[in-house]
PDB file of C-alpha atoms in Angstrom:
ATOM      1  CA  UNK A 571       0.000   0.000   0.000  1.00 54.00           C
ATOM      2  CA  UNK A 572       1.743   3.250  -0.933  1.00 55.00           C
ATOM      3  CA  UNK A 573       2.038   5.977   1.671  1.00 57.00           C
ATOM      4  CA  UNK A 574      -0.963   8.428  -0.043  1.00 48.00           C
ATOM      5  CA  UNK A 575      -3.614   5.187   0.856  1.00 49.00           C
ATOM      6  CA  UNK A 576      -2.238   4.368   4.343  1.00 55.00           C
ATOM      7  CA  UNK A 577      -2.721   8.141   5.194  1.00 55.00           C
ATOM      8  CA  UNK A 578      -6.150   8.422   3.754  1.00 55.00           C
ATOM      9  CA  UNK A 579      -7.117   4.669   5.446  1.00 55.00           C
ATOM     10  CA  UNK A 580      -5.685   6.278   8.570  1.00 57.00           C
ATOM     11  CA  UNK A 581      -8.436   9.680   8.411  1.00 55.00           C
ATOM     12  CA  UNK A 582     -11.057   7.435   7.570  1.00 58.00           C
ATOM     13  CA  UNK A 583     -10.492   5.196  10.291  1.00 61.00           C
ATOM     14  CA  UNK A 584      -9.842   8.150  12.893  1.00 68.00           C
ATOM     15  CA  UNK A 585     -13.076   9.718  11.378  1.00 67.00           C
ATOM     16  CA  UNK A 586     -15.264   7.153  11.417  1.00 67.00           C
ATOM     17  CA  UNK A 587     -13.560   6.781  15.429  1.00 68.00           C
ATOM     18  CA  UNK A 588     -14.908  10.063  16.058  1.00 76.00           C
ATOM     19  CA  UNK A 589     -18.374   9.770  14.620  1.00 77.00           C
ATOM     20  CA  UNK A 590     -18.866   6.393  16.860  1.00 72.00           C
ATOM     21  CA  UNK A 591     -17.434   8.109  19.919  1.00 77.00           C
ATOM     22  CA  UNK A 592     -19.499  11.218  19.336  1.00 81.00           C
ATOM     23  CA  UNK A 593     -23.020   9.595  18.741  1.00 80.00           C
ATOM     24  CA  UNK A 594     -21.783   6.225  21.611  1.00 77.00           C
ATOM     25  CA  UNK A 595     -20.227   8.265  24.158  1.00 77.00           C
ATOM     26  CA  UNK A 596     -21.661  11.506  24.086  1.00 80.00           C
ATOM     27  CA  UNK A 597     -24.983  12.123  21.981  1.00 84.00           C
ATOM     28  CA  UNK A 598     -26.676   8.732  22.773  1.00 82.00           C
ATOM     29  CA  UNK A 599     -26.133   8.613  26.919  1.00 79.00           C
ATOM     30  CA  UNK A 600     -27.120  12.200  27.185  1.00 84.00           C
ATOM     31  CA  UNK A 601     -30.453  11.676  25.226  1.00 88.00           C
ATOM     32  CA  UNK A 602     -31.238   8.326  26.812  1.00 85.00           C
ATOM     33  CA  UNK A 603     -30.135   9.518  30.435  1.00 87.00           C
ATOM     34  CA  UNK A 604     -29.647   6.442  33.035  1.00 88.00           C
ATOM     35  CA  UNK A 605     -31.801   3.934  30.869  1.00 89.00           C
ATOM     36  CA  UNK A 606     -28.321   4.110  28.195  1.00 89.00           C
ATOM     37  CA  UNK A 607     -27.020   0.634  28.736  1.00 92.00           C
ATOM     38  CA  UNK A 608     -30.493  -1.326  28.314  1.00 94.00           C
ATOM     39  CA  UNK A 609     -31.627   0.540  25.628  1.00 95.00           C
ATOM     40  CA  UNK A 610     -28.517   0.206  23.484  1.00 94.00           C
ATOM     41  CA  UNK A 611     -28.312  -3.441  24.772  1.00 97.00           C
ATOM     42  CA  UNK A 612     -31.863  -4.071  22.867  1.00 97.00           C
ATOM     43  CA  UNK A 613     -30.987  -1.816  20.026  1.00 95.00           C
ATOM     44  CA  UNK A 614     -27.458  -3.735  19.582  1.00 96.00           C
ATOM     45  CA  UNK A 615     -30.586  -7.010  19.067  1.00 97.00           C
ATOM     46  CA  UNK A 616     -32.508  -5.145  16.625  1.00 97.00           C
ATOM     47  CA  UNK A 617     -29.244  -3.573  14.537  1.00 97.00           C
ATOM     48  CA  UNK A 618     -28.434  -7.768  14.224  1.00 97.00           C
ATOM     49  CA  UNK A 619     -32.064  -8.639  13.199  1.00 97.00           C
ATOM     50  CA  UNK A 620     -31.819  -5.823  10.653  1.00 97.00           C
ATOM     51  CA  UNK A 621     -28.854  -7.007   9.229  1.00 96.00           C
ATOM     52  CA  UNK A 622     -28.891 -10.677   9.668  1.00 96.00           C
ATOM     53  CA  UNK A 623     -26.549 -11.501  11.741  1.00 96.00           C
ATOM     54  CA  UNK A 624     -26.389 -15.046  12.783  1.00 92.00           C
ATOM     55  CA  UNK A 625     -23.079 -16.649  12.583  1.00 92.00           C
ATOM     56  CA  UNK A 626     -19.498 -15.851  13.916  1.00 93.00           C
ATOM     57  CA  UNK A 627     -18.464 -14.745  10.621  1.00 95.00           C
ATOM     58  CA  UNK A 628     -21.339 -12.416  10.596  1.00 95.00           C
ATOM     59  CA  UNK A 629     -20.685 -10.426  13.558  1.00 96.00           C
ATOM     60  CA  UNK A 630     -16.394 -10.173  12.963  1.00 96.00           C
ATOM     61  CA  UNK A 631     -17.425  -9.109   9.467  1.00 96.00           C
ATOM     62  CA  UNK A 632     -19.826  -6.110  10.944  1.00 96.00           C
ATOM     63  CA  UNK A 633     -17.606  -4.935  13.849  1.00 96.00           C
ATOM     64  CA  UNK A 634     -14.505  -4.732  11.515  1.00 93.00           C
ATOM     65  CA  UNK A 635     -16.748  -2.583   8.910  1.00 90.00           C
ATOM     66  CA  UNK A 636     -18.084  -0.626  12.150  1.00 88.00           C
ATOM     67  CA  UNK A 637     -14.841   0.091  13.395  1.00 87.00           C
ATOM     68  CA  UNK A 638     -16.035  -1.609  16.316  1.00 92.00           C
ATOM     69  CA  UNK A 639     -12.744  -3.463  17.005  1.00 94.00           C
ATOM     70  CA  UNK A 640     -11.168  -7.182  16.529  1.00 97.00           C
ATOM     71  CA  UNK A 641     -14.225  -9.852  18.148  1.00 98.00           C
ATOM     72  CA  UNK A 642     -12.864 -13.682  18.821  1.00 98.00           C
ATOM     73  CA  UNK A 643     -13.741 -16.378  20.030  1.00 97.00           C
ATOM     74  CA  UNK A 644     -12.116 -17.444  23.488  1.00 97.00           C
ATOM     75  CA  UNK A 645     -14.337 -20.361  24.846  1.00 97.00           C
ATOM     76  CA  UNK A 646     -17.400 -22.280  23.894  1.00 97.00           C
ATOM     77  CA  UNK A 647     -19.023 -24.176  26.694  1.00 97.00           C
ATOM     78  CA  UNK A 648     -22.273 -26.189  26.800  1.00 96.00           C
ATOM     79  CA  UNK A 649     -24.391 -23.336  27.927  1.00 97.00           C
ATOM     80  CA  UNK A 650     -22.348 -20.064  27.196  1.00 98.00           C
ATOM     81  CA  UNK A 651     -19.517 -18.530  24.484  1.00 98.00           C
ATOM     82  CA  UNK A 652     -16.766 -16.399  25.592  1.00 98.00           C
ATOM     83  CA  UNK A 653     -15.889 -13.298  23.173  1.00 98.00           C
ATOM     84  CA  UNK A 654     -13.372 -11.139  23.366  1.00 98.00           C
ATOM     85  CA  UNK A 655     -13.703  -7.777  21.710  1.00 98.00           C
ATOM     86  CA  UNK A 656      -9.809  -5.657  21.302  1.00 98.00           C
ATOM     87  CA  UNK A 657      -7.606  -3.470  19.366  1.00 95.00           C
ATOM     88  CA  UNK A 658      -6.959  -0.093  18.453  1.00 90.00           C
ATOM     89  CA  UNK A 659     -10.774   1.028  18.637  1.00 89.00           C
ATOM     90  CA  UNK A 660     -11.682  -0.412  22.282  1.00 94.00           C
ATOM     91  CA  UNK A 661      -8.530   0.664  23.638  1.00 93.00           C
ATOM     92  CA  UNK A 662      -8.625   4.069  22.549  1.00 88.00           C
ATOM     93  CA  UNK A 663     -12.588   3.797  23.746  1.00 89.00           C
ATOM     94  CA  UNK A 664     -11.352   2.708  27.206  1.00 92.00           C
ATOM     95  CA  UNK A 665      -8.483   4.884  27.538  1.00 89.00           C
ATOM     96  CA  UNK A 666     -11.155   7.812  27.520  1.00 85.00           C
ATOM     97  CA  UNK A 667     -13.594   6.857  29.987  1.00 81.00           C
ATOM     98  CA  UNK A 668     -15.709   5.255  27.597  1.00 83.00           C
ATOM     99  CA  UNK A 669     -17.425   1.598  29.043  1.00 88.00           C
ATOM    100  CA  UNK A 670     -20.244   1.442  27.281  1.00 91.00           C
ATOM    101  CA  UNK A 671     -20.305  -2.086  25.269  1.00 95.00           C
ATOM    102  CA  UNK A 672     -24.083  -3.036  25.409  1.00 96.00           C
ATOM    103  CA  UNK A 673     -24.971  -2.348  21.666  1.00 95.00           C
ATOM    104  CA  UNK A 674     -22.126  -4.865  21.152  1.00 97.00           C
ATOM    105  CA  UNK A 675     -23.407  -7.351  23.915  1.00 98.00           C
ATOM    106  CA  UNK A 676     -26.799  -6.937  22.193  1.00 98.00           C
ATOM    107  CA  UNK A 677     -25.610  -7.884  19.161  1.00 98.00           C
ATOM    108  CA  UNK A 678     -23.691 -10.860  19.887  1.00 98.00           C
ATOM    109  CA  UNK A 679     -26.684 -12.222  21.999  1.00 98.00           C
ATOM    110  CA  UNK A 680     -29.021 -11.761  19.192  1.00 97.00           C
ATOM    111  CA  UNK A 681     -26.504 -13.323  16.718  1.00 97.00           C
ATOM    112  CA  UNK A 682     -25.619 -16.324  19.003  1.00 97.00           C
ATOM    113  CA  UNK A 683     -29.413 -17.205  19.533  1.00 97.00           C
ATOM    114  CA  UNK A 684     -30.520 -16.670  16.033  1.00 96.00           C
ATOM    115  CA  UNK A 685     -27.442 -19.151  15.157  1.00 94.00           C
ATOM    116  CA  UNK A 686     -28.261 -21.732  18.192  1.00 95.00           C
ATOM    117  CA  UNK A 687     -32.076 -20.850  17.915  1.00 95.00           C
ATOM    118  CA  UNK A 688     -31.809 -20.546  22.010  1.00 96.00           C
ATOM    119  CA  UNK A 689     -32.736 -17.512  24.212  1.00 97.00           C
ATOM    120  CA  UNK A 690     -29.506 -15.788  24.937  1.00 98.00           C
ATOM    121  CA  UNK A 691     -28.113 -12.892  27.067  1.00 98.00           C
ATOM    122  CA  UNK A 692     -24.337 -11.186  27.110  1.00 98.00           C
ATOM    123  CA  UNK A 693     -22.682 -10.485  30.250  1.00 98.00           C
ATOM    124  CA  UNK A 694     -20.134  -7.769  29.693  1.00 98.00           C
ATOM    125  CA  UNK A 695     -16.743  -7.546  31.571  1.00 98.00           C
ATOM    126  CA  UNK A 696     -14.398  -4.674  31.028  1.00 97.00           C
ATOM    127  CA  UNK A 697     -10.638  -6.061  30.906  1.00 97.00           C
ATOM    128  CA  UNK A 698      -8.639  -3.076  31.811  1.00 94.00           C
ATOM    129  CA  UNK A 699      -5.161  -4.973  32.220  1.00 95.00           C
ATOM    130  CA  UNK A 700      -5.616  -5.945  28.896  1.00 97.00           C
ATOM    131  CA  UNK A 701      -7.429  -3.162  27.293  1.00 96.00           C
ATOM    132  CA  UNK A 702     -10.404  -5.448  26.098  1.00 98.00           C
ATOM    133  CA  UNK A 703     -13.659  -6.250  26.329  1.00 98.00           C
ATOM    134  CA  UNK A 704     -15.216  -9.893  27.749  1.00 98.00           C
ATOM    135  CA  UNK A 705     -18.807 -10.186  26.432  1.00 98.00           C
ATOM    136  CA  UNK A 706     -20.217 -13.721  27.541  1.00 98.00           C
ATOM    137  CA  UNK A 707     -22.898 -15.083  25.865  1.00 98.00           C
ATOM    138  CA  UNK A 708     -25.440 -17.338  28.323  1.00 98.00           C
ATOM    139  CA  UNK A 709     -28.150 -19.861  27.039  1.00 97.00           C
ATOM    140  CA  UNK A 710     -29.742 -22.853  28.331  1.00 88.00           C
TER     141      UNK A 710
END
């Protein structure tokens, strides 16, 4: 990649940053007040019905494109799977202050039942150590 296309990949990449962490951080907890977290937990749902999310592949696919940051898969037990969601994106959210992760959480529980076709809910853990971002996903 020649030097013109990294710098223009870089100011997309820190715009698109700013637009998330303008509307995420700022726009959307002011407007919603204290109910923040489980309404963007239930919107994260809907945004994966609306775009059919229902696999792995899916959801790694729409968080890269989001510039939501790097999601794997750590553990898959008989009722739960461990994410992990990293990289430039979440540590840069969590070096400002910034802890909201439900719209993700919402997301990956909607994608994980829709795939398993079992109720699901995420659990979300903030790693600070390591500058990531735990989301469980819980079924029966």
């Amino acid at each position: 990649m020649n030097n013109f296309m990294q710098k223009n990949n870089k100011h997309i990449n820190e715009h698109v940053y700013f637009i998330n962490q303008l509307y995420r951080d700022f726009l959307l907890p002011t407007i919603l007040g204290d109910d923040d977290a489980t309404i963007l937990y239930w919107a994260g749902k809907r945004i994966s019905r609306h775009y059919d999310l229902s696999s792995f592949n899916d959801i790694v696919s729409f968080f890269n494109t989001a510039e939501f940051g790097t999601l794997t898969k750590v553990k898959e037990r008989r009722t739960s799977i461990t994410f992990e969601l990293s990289g430039q994106t979440v540590t840069d959210r969590l070096n400002s202050d910034s802890r909201e992760f439900s719209i993700e959480g919402g997301m990956i529980a909607e994608a994980v039942q829709k795939g398993i076709g079992k109720a699901t809910e995420s659990e979300i853990t903030i790693l600070d150590k390591e500058k990531k971002v735990q989301i469980v996903a819980r079924f029966d």
